[in-house]
């Protein structure tokens, strides 16, 4: 390897290392493939309309795109998402849901899980009782 080739390779490696080390500062700390499950033991059907996770570093709830989903009593719903800005950090999951009254979905309730450290391929269970 010539000195010129070696210098070029060293600069490329240094640039890559700088980019990789600052990835979390630029918001690349994505906790990938987190499976979230809501178990419904409430005694009635519920409609989930929002799913959030808490970013303790920023002190905010972050929302995940979610289509309304009905879960019957005794069943659970499971889905997988990537959670931004919480890789290897504490977070918690919150499901927002409604119940029926007079044949209509009404109210706004939450079911929240315990805090956990987000890691790739994690599975988080939230139980609604």
mmCIF file with all atom_site columns, C-alpha atoms in Angstrom:
data_model
loop_
_atom_site.group_PDB
_atom_site.id
_atom_site.type_symbol
_atom_site.label_atom_id
_atom_site.label_alt_id
_atom_site.label_comp_id
_atom_site.label_asym_id
_atom_site.label_entity_id
_atom_site.label_seq_id
_atom_site.pdbx_PDB_ins_code
_atom_site.Cartn_x
_atom_site.Cartn_y
_atom_site.Cartn_z
_atom_site.occupancy
_atom_site.B_iso_or_equiv
_atom_site.pdbx_formal_charge
_atom_site.auth_seq_id
_atom_site.auth_comp_id
_atom_site.auth_asym_id
_atom_site.auth_atom_id
_atom_site.pdbx_PDB_model_num
ATOM 1   C CA . UNK A 1 1   ? 0.000   0.000   0.000  1.00 0.00 ? 1   UNK A CA 1
ATOM 2   C CA . UNK A 1 2   ? 1.415   3.360   -0.973 1.00 0.00 ? 2   UNK A CA 1
ATOM 3   C CA . UNK A 1 3   ? 1.570   6.250   1.437  1.00 0.00 ? 3   UNK A CA 1
ATOM 4   C CA . UNK A 1 4   ? -1.073  8.118   -0.598 1.00 0.00 ? 4   UNK A CA 1
ATOM 5   C CA . UNK A 1 5   ? -3.481  5.114   -0.524 1.00 0.00 ? 5   UNK A CA 1
ATOM 6   C CA . UNK A 1 6   ? -2.849  4.620   3.192  1.00 0.00 ? 6   UNK A CA 1
ATOM 7   C CA . UNK A 1 7   ? -3.546  8.305   3.955  1.00 0.00 ? 7   UNK A CA 1
ATOM 8   C CA . UNK A 1 8   ? -6.761  8.198   1.912  1.00 0.00 ? 8   UNK A CA 1
ATOM 9   C CA . UNK A 1 9   ? -7.929  5.039   3.729  1.00 0.00 ? 9   UNK A CA 1
ATOM 10  C CA . UNK A 1 10  ? -7.110  6.589   7.121  1.00 0.00 ? 10  UNK A CA 1
ATOM 11  C CA . UNK A 1 11  ? -9.103  9.742   6.287  1.00 0.00 ? 11  UNK A CA 1
ATOM 12  C CA . UNK A 1 12  ? -12.067 7.644   5.142  1.00 0.00 ? 12  UNK A CA 1
ATOM 13  C CA . UNK A 1 13  ? -11.959 5.576   8.346  1.00 0.00 ? 13  UNK A CA 1
ATOM 14  C CA . UNK A 1 14  ? -11.721 8.719   10.488 1.00 0.00 ? 14  UNK A CA 1
ATOM 15  C CA . UNK A 1 15  ? -14.685 10.302  8.707  1.00 0.00 ? 15  UNK A CA 1
ATOM 16  C CA . UNK A 1 16  ? -16.731 7.130   9.180  1.00 0.00 ? 16  UNK A CA 1
ATOM 17  C CA . UNK A 1 17  ? -15.844 6.952   12.887 1.00 0.00 ? 17  UNK A CA 1
ATOM 18  C CA . UNK A 1 18  ? -16.809 10.601  13.398 1.00 0.00 ? 18  UNK A CA 1
ATOM 19  C CA . UNK A 1 19  ? -20.118 10.052  11.620 1.00 0.00 ? 19  UNK A CA 1
ATOM 20  C CA . UNK A 1 20  ? -20.876 6.888   13.593 1.00 0.00 ? 20  UNK A CA 1
ATOM 21  C CA . UNK A 1 21  ? -20.018 8.450   16.954 1.00 0.00 ? 21  UNK A CA 1
ATOM 22  C CA . UNK A 1 22  ? -22.235 11.449  16.312 1.00 0.00 ? 22  UNK A CA 1
ATOM 23  C CA . UNK A 1 23  ? -25.143 9.380   14.958 1.00 0.00 ? 23  UNK A CA 1
ATOM 24  C CA . UNK A 1 24  ? -27.120 9.607   18.183 1.00 0.00 ? 24  UNK A CA 1
ATOM 25  C CA . UNK A 1 25  ? -26.565 13.350  18.306 1.00 0.00 ? 25  UNK A CA 1
ATOM 26  C CA . UNK A 1 26  ? -28.219 13.548  14.885 1.00 0.00 ? 26  UNK A CA 1
ATOM 27  C CA . UNK A 1 27  ? -31.182 11.400  15.880 1.00 0.00 ? 27  UNK A CA 1
ATOM 28  C CA . UNK A 1 28  ? -30.027 8.076   14.475 1.00 0.00 ? 28  UNK A CA 1
ATOM 29  C CA . UNK A 1 29  ? -30.429 6.162   17.734 1.00 0.00 ? 29  UNK A CA 1
ATOM 30  C CA . UNK A 1 30  ? -33.324 4.062   16.450 1.00 0.00 ? 30  UNK A CA 1
ATOM 31  C CA . UNK A 1 31  ? -34.503 1.130   18.509 1.00 0.00 ? 31  UNK A CA 1
ATOM 32  C CA . UNK A 1 32  ? -35.447 -1.273  15.726 1.00 0.00 ? 32  UNK A CA 1
ATOM 33  C CA . UNK A 1 33  ? -38.196 -3.868  15.501 1.00 0.00 ? 33  UNK A CA 1
ATOM 34  C CA . UNK A 1 34  ? -39.878 -3.321  18.863 1.00 0.00 ? 34  UNK A CA 1
ATOM 35  C CA . UNK A 1 35  ? -42.951 -5.537  19.203 1.00 0.00 ? 35  UNK A CA 1
ATOM 36  C CA . UNK A 1 36  ? -45.713 -3.945  21.281 1.00 0.00 ? 36  UNK A CA 1
ATOM 37  C CA . UNK A 1 37  ? -48.669 -5.949  22.570 1.00 0.00 ? 37  UNK A CA 1
ATOM 38  C CA . UNK A 1 38  ? -51.786 -4.755  24.329 1.00 0.00 ? 38  UNK A CA 1
ATOM 39  C CA . UNK A 1 39  ? -53.655 -7.491  26.209 1.00 0.00 ? 39  UNK A CA 1
ATOM 40  C CA . UNK A 1 40  ? -57.290 -6.580  26.834 1.00 0.00 ? 40  UNK A CA 1
ATOM 41  C CA . UNK A 1 41  ? -58.624 -7.993  30.111 1.00 0.00 ? 41  UNK A CA 1
ATOM 42  C CA . UNK A 1 42  ? -61.001 -5.072  30.725 1.00 0.00 ? 42  UNK A CA 1
ATOM 43  C CA . UNK A 1 43  ? -64.243 -7.028  30.435 1.00 0.00 ? 43  UNK A CA 1
ATOM 44  C CA . UNK A 1 44  ? -65.298 -5.224  27.246 1.00 0.00 ? 44  UNK A CA 1
ATOM 45  C CA . UNK A 1 45  ? -64.167 -4.481  23.703 1.00 0.00 ? 45  UNK A CA 1
ATOM 46  C CA . UNK A 1 46  ? -61.906 -1.459  23.262 1.00 0.00 ? 46  UNK A CA 1
ATOM 47  C CA . UNK A 1 47  ? -60.780 0.623   20.296 1.00 0.00 ? 47  UNK A CA 1
ATOM 48  C CA . UNK A 1 48  ? -57.103 1.650   20.236 1.00 0.00 ? 48  UNK A CA 1
ATOM 49  C CA . UNK A 1 49  ? -56.671 4.953   18.424 1.00 0.00 ? 49  UNK A CA 1
ATOM 50  C CA . UNK A 1 50  ? -53.127 6.023   19.356 1.00 0.00 ? 50  UNK A CA 1
ATOM 51  C CA . UNK A 1 51  ? -49.831 4.507   20.488 1.00 0.00 ? 51  UNK A CA 1
ATOM 52  C CA . UNK A 1 52  ? -47.079 6.600   22.057 1.00 0.00 ? 52  UNK A CA 1
ATOM 53  C CA . UNK A 1 53  ? -43.700 6.025   23.677 1.00 0.00 ? 53  UNK A CA 1
ATOM 54  C CA . UNK A 1 54  ? -41.965 8.266   26.174 1.00 0.00 ? 54  UNK A CA 1
ATOM 55  C CA . UNK A 1 55  ? -38.585 9.813   25.371 1.00 0.00 ? 55  UNK A CA 1
ATOM 56  C CA . UNK A 1 56  ? -37.068 10.447  28.821 1.00 0.00 ? 56  UNK A CA 1
ATOM 57  C CA . UNK A 1 57  ? -34.065 12.245  27.257 1.00 0.00 ? 57  UNK A CA 1
ATOM 58  C CA . UNK A 1 58  ? -36.294 14.905  25.681 1.00 0.00 ? 58  UNK A CA 1
ATOM 59  C CA . UNK A 1 59  ? -39.107 14.643  28.254 1.00 0.00 ? 59  UNK A CA 1
ATOM 60  C CA . UNK A 1 60  ? -41.802 14.119  25.591 1.00 0.00 ? 60  UNK A CA 1
ATOM 61  C CA . UNK A 1 61  ? -44.270 11.512  24.361 1.00 0.00 ? 61  UNK A CA 1
ATOM 62  C CA . UNK A 1 62  ? -43.622 10.490  20.746 1.00 0.00 ? 62  UNK A CA 1
ATOM 63  C CA . UNK A 1 63  ? -46.531 9.182   18.691 1.00 0.00 ? 63  UNK A CA 1
ATOM 64  C CA . UNK A 1 64  ? -46.438 6.226   16.326 1.00 0.00 ? 64  UNK A CA 1
ATOM 65  C CA . UNK A 1 65  ? -48.674 6.154   13.242 1.00 0.00 ? 65  UNK A CA 1
ATOM 66  C CA . UNK A 1 66  ? -51.577 3.890   14.022 1.00 0.00 ? 66  UNK A CA 1
ATOM 67  C CA . UNK A 1 67  ? -54.940 2.957   12.502 1.00 0.00 ? 67  UNK A CA 1
ATOM 68  C CA . UNK A 1 68  ? -57.880 2.431   14.854 1.00 0.00 ? 68  UNK A CA 1
ATOM 69  C CA . UNK A 1 69  ? -58.059 -1.186  15.985 1.00 0.00 ? 69  UNK A CA 1
ATOM 70  C CA . UNK A 1 70  ? -60.756 -2.987  17.979 1.00 0.00 ? 70  UNK A CA 1
ATOM 71  C CA . UNK A 1 71  ? -59.608 -5.579  20.502 1.00 0.00 ? 71  UNK A CA 1
ATOM 72  C CA . UNK A 1 72  ? -62.174 -7.863  22.073 1.00 0.00 ? 72  UNK A CA 1
ATOM 73  C CA . UNK A 1 73  ? -62.012 -8.726  25.770 1.00 0.00 ? 73  UNK A CA 1
ATOM 74  C CA . UNK A 1 74  ? -59.576 -11.580 26.407 1.00 0.00 ? 74  UNK A CA 1
ATOM 75  C CA . UNK A 1 75  ? -57.569 -10.947 23.237 1.00 0.00 ? 75  UNK A CA 1
ATOM 76  C CA . UNK A 1 76  ? -54.430 -9.010  22.427 1.00 0.00 ? 76  UNK A CA 1
ATOM 77  C CA . UNK A 1 77  ? -53.130 -6.991  19.521 1.00 0.00 ? 77  UNK A CA 1
ATOM 78  C CA . UNK A 1 78  ? -49.479 -7.034  18.504 1.00 0.00 ? 78  UNK A CA 1
ATOM 79  C CA . UNK A 1 79  ? -47.479 -4.914  16.051 1.00 0.00 ? 79  UNK A CA 1
ATOM 80  C CA . UNK A 1 80  ? -43.843 -4.006  15.417 1.00 0.00 ? 80  UNK A CA 1
ATOM 81  C CA . UNK A 1 81  ? -42.309 -0.560  14.893 1.00 0.00 ? 81  UNK A CA 1
ATOM 82  C CA . UNK A 1 82  ? -38.958 1.244   15.023 1.00 0.00 ? 82  UNK A CA 1
ATOM 83  C CA . UNK A 1 83  ? -38.778 3.768   17.879 1.00 0.00 ? 83  UNK A CA 1
ATOM 84  C CA . UNK A 1 84  ? -36.631 6.824   17.220 1.00 0.00 ? 84  UNK A CA 1
ATOM 85  C CA . UNK A 1 85  ? -34.292 8.478   19.724 1.00 0.00 ? 85  UNK A CA 1
ATOM 86  C CA . UNK A 1 86  ? -34.607 5.803   22.436 1.00 0.00 ? 86  UNK A CA 1
ATOM 87  C CA . UNK A 1 87  ? -32.107 3.074   21.469 1.00 0.00 ? 87  UNK A CA 1
ATOM 88  C CA . UNK A 1 88  ? -30.504 1.707   24.670 1.00 0.00 ? 88  UNK A CA 1
ATOM 89  C CA . UNK A 1 89  ? -32.480 4.286   26.660 1.00 0.00 ? 89  UNK A CA 1
ATOM 90  C CA . UNK A 1 90  ? -35.402 4.158   29.075 1.00 0.00 ? 90  UNK A CA 1
ATOM 91  C CA . UNK A 1 91  ? -38.849 4.449   27.531 1.00 0.00 ? 91  UNK A CA 1
ATOM 92  C CA . UNK A 1 92  ? -42.404 3.267   28.124 1.00 0.00 ? 92  UNK A CA 1
ATOM 93  C CA . UNK A 1 93  ? -45.355 2.483   25.867 1.00 0.00 ? 93  UNK A CA 1
ATOM 94  C CA . UNK A 1 94  ? -48.796 4.088   26.156 1.00 0.00 ? 94  UNK A CA 1
ATOM 95  C CA . UNK A 1 95  ? -51.933 2.941   24.350 1.00 0.00 ? 95  UNK A CA 1
ATOM 96  C CA . UNK A 1 96  ? -54.848 5.378   24.082 1.00 0.00 ? 96  UNK A CA 1
ATOM 97  C CA . UNK A 1 97  ? -58.253 3.790   23.650 1.00 0.00 ? 97  UNK A CA 1
ATOM 98  C CA . UNK A 1 98  ? -62.036 4.226   23.777 1.00 0.00 ? 98  UNK A CA 1
ATOM 99  C CA . UNK A 1 99  ? -64.896 2.074   25.047 1.00 0.00 ? 99  UNK A CA 1
ATOM 100 C CA . UNK A 1 100 ? -68.479 1.767   23.861 1.00 0.00 ? 100 UNK A CA 1
ATOM 101 C CA . UNK A 1 101 ? -71.454 3.546   25.325 1.00 0.00 ? 101 UNK A CA 1
ATOM 102 C CA . UNK A 1 102 ? -74.848 3.382   23.669 1.00 0.00 ? 102 UNK A CA 1
ATOM 103 C CA . UNK A 1 103 ? -73.327 1.651   20.650 1.00 0.00 ? 103 UNK A CA 1
ATOM 104 C CA . UNK A 1 104 ? -70.712 4.395   20.032 1.00 0.00 ? 104 UNK A CA 1
ATOM 105 C CA . UNK A 1 105 ? -66.997 4.622   20.774 1.00 0.00 ? 105 UNK A CA 1
ATOM 106 C CA . UNK A 1 106 ? -66.569 7.247   23.489 1.00 0.00 ? 106 UNK A CA 1
ATOM 107 C CA . UNK A 1 107 ? -64.103 8.462   26.070 1.00 0.00 ? 107 UNK A CA 1
ATOM 108 C CA . UNK A 1 108 ? -60.364 8.701   26.111 1.00 0.00 ? 108 UNK A CA 1
ATOM 109 C CA . UNK A 1 109 ? -58.422 6.303   28.337 1.00 0.00 ? 109 UNK A CA 1
ATOM 110 C CA . UNK A 1 110 ? -54.828 5.152   28.579 1.00 0.00 ? 110 UNK A CA 1
ATOM 111 C CA . UNK A 1 111 ? -53.078 1.869   29.308 1.00 0.00 ? 111 UNK A CA 1
ATOM 112 C CA . UNK A 1 112 ? -49.412 2.370   30.060 1.00 0.00 ? 112 UNK A CA 1
ATOM 113 C CA . UNK A 1 113 ? -46.600 -0.148  30.475 1.00 0.00 ? 113 UNK A CA 1
ATOM 114 C CA . UNK A 1 114 ? -43.654 -0.087  32.841 1.00 0.00 ? 114 UNK A CA 1
ATOM 115 C CA . UNK A 1 115 ? -40.428 1.666   31.914 1.00 0.00 ? 115 UNK A CA 1
ATOM 116 C CA . UNK A 1 116 ? -37.900 -0.500  30.070 1.00 0.00 ? 116 UNK A CA 1
ATOM 117 C CA . UNK A 1 117 ? -34.588 -0.105  28.268 1.00 0.00 ? 117 UNK A CA 1
ATOM 118 C CA . UNK A 1 118 ? -35.265 -0.157  24.532 1.00 0.00 ? 118 UNK A CA 1
ATOM 119 C CA . UNK A 1 119 ? -33.178 -2.683  22.618 1.00 0.00 ? 119 UNK A CA 1
ATOM 120 C CA . UNK A 1 120 ? -33.468 -4.047  19.089 1.00 0.00 ? 120 UNK A CA 1
ATOM 121 C CA . UNK A 1 121 ? -36.099 -6.808  18.756 1.00 0.00 ? 121 UNK A CA 1
ATOM 122 C CA . UNK A 1 122 ? -37.575 -6.067  22.199 1.00 0.00 ? 122 UNK A CA 1
ATOM 123 C CA . UNK A 1 123 ? -41.099 -7.217  23.060 1.00 0.00 ? 123 UNK A CA 1
ATOM 124 C CA . UNK A 1 124 ? -43.205 -5.061  25.358 1.00 0.00 ? 124 UNK A CA 1
ATOM 125 C CA . UNK A 1 125 ? -46.478 -6.235  26.927 1.00 0.00 ? 125 UNK A CA 1
ATOM 126 C CA . UNK A 1 126 ? -49.103 -3.865  28.308 1.00 0.00 ? 126 UNK A CA 1
ATOM 127 C CA . UNK A 1 127 ? -52.059 -5.388  30.147 1.00 0.00 ? 127 UNK A CA 1
ATOM 128 C CA . UNK A 1 128 ? -55.361 -3.579  30.410 1.00 0.00 ? 128 UNK A CA 1
ATOM 129 C CA . UNK A 1 129 ? -57.439 -4.805  33.373 1.00 0.00 ? 129 UNK A CA 1
#
